[in-house]
Tab-separated table of C-alpha atoms in Angstrom:
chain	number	residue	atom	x	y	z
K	1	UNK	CA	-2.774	-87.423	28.273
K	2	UNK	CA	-0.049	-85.731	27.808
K	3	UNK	CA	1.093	-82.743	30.616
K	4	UNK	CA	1.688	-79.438	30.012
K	5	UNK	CA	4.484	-77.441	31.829
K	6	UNK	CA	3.236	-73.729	33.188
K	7	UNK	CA	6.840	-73.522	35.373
K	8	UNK	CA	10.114	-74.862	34.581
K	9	UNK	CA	13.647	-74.288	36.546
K	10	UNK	CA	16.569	-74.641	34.813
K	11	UNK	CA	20.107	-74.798	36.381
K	12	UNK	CA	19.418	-72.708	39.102
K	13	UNK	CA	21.986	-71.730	41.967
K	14	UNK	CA	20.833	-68.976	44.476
K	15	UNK	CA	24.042	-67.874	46.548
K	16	UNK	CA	24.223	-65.280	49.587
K	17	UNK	CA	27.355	-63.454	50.553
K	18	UNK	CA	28.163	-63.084	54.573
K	19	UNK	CA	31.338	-62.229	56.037
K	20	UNK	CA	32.587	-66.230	56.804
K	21	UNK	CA	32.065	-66.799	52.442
K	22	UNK	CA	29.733	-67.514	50.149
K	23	UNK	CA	26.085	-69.413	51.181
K	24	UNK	CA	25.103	-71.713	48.489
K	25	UNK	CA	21.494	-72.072	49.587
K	26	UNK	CA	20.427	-73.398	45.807
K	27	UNK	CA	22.992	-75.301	43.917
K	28	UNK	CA	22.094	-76.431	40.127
K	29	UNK	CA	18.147	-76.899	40.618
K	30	UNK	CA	16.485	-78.546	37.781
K	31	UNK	CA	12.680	-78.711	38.282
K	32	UNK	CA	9.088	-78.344	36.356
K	33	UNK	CA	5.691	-77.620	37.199
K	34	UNK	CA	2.728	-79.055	35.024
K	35	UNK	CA	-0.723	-77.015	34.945
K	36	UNK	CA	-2.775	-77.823	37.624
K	37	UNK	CA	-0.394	-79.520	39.906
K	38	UNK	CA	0.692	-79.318	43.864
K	39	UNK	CA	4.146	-79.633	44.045
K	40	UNK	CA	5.531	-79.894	47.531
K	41	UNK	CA	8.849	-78.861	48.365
K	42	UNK	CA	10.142	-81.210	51.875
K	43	UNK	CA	13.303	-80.739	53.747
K	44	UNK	CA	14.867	-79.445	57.085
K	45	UNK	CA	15.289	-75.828	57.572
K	46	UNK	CA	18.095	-74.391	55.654
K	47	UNK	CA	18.223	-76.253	52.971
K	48	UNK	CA	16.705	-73.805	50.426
K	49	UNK	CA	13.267	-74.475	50.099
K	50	UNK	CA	12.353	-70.489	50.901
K	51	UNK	CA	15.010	-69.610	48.859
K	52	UNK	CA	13.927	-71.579	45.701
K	53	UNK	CA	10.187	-70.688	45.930
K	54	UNK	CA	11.548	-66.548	46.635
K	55	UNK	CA	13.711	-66.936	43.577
K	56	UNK	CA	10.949	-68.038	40.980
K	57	UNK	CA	9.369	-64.434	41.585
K	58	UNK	CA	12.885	-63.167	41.645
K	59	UNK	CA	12.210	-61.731	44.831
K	60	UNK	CA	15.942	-63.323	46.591
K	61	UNK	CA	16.486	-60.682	49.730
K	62	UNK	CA	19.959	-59.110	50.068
K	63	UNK	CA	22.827	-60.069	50.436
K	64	UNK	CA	21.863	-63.003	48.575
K	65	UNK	CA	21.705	-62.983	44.506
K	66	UNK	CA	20.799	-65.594	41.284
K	67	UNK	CA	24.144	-66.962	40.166
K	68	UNK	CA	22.746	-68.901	37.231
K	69	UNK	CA	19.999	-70.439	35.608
K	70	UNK	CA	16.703	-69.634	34.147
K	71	UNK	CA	12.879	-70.045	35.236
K	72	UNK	CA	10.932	-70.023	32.163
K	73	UNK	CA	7.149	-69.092	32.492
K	74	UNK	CA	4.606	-70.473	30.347
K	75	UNK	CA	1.322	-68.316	30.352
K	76	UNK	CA	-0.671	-67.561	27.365
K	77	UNK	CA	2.084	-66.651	24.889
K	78	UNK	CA	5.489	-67.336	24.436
K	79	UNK	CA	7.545	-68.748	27.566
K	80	UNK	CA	9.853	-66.276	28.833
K	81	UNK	CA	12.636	-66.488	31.402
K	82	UNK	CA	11.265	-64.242	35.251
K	83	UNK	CA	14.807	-63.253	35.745
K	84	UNK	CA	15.160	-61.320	32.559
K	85	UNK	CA	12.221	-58.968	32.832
K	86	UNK	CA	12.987	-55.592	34.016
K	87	UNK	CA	11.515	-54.029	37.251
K	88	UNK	CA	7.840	-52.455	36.090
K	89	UNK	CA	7.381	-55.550	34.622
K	90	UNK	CA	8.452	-58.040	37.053
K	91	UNK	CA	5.836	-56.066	39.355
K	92	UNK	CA	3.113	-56.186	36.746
K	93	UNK	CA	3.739	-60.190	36.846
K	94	UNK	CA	3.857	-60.941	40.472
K	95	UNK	CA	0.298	-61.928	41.850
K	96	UNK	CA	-0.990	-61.455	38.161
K	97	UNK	CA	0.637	-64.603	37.113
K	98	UNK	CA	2.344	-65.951	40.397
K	99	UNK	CA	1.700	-65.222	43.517
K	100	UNK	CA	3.165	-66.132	46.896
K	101	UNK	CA	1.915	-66.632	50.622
K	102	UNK	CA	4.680	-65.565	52.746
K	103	UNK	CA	6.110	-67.397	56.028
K	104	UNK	CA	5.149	-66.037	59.146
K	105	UNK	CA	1.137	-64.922	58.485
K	106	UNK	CA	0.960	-63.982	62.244
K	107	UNK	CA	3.802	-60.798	60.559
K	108	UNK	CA	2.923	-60.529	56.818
K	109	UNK	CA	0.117	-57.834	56.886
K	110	UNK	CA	0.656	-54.328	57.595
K	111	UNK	CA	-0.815	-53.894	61.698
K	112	UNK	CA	-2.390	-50.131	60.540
K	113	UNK	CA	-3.752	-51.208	57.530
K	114	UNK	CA	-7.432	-52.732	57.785
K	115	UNK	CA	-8.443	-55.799	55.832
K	116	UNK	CA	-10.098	-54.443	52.771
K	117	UNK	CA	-7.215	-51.688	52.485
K	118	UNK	CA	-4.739	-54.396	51.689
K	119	UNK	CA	-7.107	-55.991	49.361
K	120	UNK	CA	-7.462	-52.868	47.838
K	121	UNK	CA	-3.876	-51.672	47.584
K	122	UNK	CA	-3.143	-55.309	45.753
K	123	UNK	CA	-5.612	-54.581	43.558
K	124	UNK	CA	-5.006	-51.214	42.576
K	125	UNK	CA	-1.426	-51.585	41.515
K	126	UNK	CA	-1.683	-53.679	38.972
K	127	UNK	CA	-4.817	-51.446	37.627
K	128	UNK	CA	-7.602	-48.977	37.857
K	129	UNK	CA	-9.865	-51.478	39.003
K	130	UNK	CA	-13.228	-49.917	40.258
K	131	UNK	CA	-13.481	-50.592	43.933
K	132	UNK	CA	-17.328	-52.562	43.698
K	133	UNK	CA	-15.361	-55.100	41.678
K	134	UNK	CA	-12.229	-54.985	44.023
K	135	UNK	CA	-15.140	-55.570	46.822
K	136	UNK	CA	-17.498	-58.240	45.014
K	137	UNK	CA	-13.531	-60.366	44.271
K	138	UNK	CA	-12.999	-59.624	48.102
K	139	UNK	CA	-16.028	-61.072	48.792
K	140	UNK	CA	-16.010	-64.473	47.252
K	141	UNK	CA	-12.715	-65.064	47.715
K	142	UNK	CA	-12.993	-64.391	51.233
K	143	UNK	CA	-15.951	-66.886	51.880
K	144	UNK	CA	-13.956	-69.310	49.632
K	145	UNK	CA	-11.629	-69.307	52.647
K	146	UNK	CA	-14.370	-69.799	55.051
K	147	UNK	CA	-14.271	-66.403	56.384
K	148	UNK	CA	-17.087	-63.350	56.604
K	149	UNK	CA	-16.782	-61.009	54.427
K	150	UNK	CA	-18.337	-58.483	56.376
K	151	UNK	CA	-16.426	-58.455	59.467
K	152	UNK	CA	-12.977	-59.541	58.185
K	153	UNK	CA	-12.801	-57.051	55.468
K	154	UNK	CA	-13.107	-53.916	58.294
K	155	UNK	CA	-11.093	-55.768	60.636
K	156	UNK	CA	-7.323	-55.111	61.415
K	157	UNK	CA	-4.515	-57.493	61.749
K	158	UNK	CA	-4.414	-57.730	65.260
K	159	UNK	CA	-8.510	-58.423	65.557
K	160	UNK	CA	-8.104	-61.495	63.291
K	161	UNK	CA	-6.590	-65.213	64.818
K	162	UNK	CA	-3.400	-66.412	63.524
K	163	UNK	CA	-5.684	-68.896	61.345
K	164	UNK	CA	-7.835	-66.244	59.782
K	165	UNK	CA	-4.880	-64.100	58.815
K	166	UNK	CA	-3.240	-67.421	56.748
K	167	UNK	CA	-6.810	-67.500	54.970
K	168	UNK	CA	-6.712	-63.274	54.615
K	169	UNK	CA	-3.190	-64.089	52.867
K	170	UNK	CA	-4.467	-67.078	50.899
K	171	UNK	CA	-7.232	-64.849	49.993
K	172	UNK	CA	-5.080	-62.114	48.620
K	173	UNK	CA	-2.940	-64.317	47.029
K	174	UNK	CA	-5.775	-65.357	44.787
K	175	UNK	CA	-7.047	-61.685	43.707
K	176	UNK	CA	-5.498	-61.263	40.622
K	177	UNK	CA	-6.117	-64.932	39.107
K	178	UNK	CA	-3.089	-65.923	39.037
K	179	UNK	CA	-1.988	-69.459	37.487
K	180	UNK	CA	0.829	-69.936	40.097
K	181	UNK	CA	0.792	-70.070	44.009
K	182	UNK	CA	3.761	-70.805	46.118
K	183	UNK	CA	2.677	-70.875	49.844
K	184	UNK	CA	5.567	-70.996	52.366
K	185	UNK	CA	4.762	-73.577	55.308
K	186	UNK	CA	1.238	-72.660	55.430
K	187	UNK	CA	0.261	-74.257	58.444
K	188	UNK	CA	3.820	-72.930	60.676
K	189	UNK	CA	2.428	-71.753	64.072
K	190	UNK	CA	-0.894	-72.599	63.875
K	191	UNK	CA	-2.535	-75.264	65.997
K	192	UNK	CA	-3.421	-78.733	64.775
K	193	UNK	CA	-7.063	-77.650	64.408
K	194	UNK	CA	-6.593	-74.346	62.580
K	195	UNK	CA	-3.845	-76.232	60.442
K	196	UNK	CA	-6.462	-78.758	59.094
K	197	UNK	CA	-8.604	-75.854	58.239
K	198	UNK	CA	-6.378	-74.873	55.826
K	199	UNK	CA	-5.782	-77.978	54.348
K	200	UNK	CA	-8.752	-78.010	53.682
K	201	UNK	CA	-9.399	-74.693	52.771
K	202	UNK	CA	-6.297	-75.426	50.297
K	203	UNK	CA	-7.737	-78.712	48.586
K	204	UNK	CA	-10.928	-76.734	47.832
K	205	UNK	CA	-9.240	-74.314	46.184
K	206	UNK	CA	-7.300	-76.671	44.058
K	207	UNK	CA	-9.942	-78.728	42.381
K	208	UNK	CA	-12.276	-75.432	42.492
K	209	UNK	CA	-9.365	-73.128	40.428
K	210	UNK	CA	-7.338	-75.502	38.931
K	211	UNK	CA	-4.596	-73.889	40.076
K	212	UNK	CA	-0.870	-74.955	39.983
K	213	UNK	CA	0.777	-74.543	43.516
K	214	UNK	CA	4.050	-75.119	44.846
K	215	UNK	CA	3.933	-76.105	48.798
K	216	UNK	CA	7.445	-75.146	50.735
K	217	UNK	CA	7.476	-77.138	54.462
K	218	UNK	CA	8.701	-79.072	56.408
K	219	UNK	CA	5.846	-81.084	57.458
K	220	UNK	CA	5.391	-84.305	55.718
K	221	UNK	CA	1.224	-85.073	56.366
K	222	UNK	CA	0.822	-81.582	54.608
K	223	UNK	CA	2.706	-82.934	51.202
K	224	UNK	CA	1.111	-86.254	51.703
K	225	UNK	CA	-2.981	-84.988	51.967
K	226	UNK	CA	-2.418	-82.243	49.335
K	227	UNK	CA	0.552	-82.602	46.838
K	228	UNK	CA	0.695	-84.956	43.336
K	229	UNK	CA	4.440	-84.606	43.093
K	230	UNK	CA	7.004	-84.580	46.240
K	231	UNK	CA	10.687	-82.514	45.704
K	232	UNK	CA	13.313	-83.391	48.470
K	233	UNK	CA	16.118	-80.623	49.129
K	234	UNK	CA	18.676	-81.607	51.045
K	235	UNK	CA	22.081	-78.862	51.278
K	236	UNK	CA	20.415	-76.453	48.208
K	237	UNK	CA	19.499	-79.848	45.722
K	238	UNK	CA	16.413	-81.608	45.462
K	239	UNK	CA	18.316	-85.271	46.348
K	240	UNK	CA	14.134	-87.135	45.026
K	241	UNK	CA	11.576	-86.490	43.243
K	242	UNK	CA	8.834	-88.620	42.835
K	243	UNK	CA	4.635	-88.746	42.870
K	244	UNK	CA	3.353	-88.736	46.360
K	245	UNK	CA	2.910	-92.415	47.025
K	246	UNK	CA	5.922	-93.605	45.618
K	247	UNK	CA	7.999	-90.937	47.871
K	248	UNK	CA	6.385	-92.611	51.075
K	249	UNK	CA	5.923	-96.006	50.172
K	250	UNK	CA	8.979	-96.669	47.675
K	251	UNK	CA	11.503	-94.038	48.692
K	252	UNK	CA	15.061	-94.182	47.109
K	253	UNK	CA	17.296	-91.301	49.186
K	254	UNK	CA	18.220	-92.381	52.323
K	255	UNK	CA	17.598	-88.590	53.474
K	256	UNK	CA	13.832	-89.274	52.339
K	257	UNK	CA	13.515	-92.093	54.324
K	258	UNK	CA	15.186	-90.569	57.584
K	259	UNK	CA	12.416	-88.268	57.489
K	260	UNK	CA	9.788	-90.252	57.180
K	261	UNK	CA	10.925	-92.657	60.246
K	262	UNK	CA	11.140	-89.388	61.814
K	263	UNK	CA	7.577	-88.810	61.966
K	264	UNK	CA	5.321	-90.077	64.391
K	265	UNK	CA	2.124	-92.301	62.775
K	266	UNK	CA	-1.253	-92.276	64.288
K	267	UNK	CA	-3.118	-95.047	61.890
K	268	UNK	CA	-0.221	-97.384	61.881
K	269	UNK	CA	0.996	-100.120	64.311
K	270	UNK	CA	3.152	-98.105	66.966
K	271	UNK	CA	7.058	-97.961	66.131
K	272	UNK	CA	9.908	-96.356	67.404
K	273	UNK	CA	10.611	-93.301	66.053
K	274	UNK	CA	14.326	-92.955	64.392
K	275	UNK	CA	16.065	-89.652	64.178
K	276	UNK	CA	18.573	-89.044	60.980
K	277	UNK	CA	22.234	-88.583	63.362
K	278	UNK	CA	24.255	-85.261	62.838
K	279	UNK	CA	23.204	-82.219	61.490
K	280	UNK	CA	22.479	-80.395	58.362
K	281	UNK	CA	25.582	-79.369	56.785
K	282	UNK	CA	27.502	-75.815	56.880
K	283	UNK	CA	26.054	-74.313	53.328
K	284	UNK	CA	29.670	-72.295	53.167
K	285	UNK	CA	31.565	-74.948	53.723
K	286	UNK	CA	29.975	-78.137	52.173
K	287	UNK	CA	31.399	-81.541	52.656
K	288	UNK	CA	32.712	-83.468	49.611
K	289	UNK	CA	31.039	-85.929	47.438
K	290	UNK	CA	27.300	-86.513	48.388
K	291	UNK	CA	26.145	-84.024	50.524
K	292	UNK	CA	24.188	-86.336	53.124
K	293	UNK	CA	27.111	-89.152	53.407
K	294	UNK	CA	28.616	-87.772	56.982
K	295	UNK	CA	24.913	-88.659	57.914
K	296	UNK	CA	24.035	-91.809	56.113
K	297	UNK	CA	24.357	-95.452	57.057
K	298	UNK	CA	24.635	-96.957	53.598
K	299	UNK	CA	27.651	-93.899	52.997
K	300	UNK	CA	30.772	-95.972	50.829
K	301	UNK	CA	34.092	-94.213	49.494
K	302	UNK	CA	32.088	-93.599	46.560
K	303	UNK	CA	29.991	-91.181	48.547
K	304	UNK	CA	32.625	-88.610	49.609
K	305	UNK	CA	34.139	-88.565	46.195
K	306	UNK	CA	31.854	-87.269	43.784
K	307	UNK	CA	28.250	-85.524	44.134
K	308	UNK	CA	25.524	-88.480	42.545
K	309	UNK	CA	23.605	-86.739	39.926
K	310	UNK	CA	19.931	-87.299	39.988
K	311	UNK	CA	19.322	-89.964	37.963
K	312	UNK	CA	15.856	-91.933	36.622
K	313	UNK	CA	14.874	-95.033	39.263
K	314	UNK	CA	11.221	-95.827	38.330
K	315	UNK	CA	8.346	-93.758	36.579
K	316	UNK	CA	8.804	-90.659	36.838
K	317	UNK	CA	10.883	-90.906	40.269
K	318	UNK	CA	13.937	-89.514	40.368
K	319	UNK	CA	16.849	-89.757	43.405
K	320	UNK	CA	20.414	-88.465	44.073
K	321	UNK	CA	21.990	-91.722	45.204
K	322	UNK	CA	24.929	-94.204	43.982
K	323	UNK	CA	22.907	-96.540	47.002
K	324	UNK	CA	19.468	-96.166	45.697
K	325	UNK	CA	18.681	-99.857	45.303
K	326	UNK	CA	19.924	-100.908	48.430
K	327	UNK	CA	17.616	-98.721	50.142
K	328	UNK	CA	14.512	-100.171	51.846
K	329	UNK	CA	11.499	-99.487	54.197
């Protein structure tokens, strides 16, 4: 069977512009989305994942603008490109079509604003929607979370745990119906506990909405219990892409396989753990070639001449590497 695309990136560089140059936090992004996928998005911080998930509701903060590209919806009619609608309807589309769980739940919702007023605000901008429906949504989204209804919707911000606010977010994220969710690192200062809750919560939500949802972390169990497809951005490019279990058990990037010896394993034989040397590189000033090669161990002349493109190396797995066959688990 045959996919269908809902989201699909074309070309797309994001730059920012500080007083040392010009950031290049998204450089030349090619990626899709099929209906009903997870996408995760893996990579240190800095490397663009916020900025490519902010950019496909055209929502990039100042000082930082879209230099190029296009992201071409595909709802119901005709695709069209997000960055060429105008304001009122670029607000119309957000959480109708796509909608977004911000970083940082603990700071996302307004402190003097109860529970149900936020739900209610959401609601009422994109309509005059009576507020018994706004309420009966409210409610079964809210115990689709695993939360009460009852107290959480009179509660404020600060009466809620760090957990319940992610799920209040996830909640209102889901008001509208839209076809799209991007959640940026979910489970970020949350314990381990409360960040299995919403994995959970997230996986239900999935196979109950048949949603399509992009996943932005750093946090490589999270892409490995809930994603079908893995992205790996490394200096503003995606360096692999690949379906889960190829990424972890047949990865071609070097980068991709310093981060998963990174991680500790708790089913596995004990090994030592090896940290990728160096650090990420300056985005202003970039080194030459491939990106990754002042860190890499398989790094030849090659490397520092000429930026690998991403190129085909299996079914449907994809790597930016002139090494990629030499690498090995």
């Amino acid at each position: 069977m045959a996919k269908e695309i809902i989201l699909s990136i074309e070309n797309l560089s994001v730059e920012y512009k500080v007083r040392r140059g010009i950031v290049k936090a998204v450089r030349n992004i090619d990626l899709s989305l099929n209906r009903g996928e997870s996408l995760a998005l893996i990579g240190e911080s800095g490397c663009g994942k916020t900025t490519l998930g902010l950019s496909i509701i055209n929502l990039v903060p100042s000082p930082g603008y879209i230099k190029e590209g296009q992201i071409l919806y595909y709802g119901e009619s005709e695709p069209f490109d997000i960055l060429s609608l105008d304001k009122e309807s670029l607000r119309k589309f957000r959480w109708k079509e796509i909608s977004m769980v911000f970083q940082s739940a603990l700071n996302a919702l307004n402190p003097v604003l109860r529970v149900w007023d936020h739900i209610r605000d959401t609601a009422k901008a994109h309509g005059n929607i009576p507020d018994d429906l706004i309420k009966k949504q409210a409610y079964e989204l809210l115990e689709l979370v695993r939360l009460e209804p009852e107290r959480v919707l009179k509660s404020y911000p600060h009466e809620l745990s760090g957990g319940m606010k992610q799920r209040v977010l996830i909640a209102i994220s889901l008001l509208l119906n839209p076809k799209v969710i991007i959640l940026d690192e979910p489970t970020t200062a949350l314990d381990i506990l409360t960040q299995k809750n919403i994995m959970k919560v997230l996986e239900d939500i999935k196979k109950r909405l048949n949603l399509s949802m992009i996943f932005i972390s750093h946090d490589l169990s999270l892409a490995a219990e809930l994603a079908d497809r893995v992205a790996v951005m490394y200096a503003g490019r995606i360096v692999e892409l690949a379906e889960v279990n190829d990424l972890f058990y047949r990865s071609k990037h070097p980068y991709t396989l310093g981060l998963i010896r990174a991680v500790p394993t708790v089913t596995a034989e004990f090994r030592e753990l090896i940290p990728i040397p160096g650090t990420p590189p300056d985005l202003i000033d970039l080194p030459s070639g491939c990106k990754f090669h002042p860190r890499c161990e398989y790094a030849t002349e090659e490397c520092l001449k000429e930026e690998p493109p991403l190129i085909k190396v299996g079914n449907d797995h994809y790597a930016s590497c002139y090494h990629w066959k030499e690498v090995k688990h």
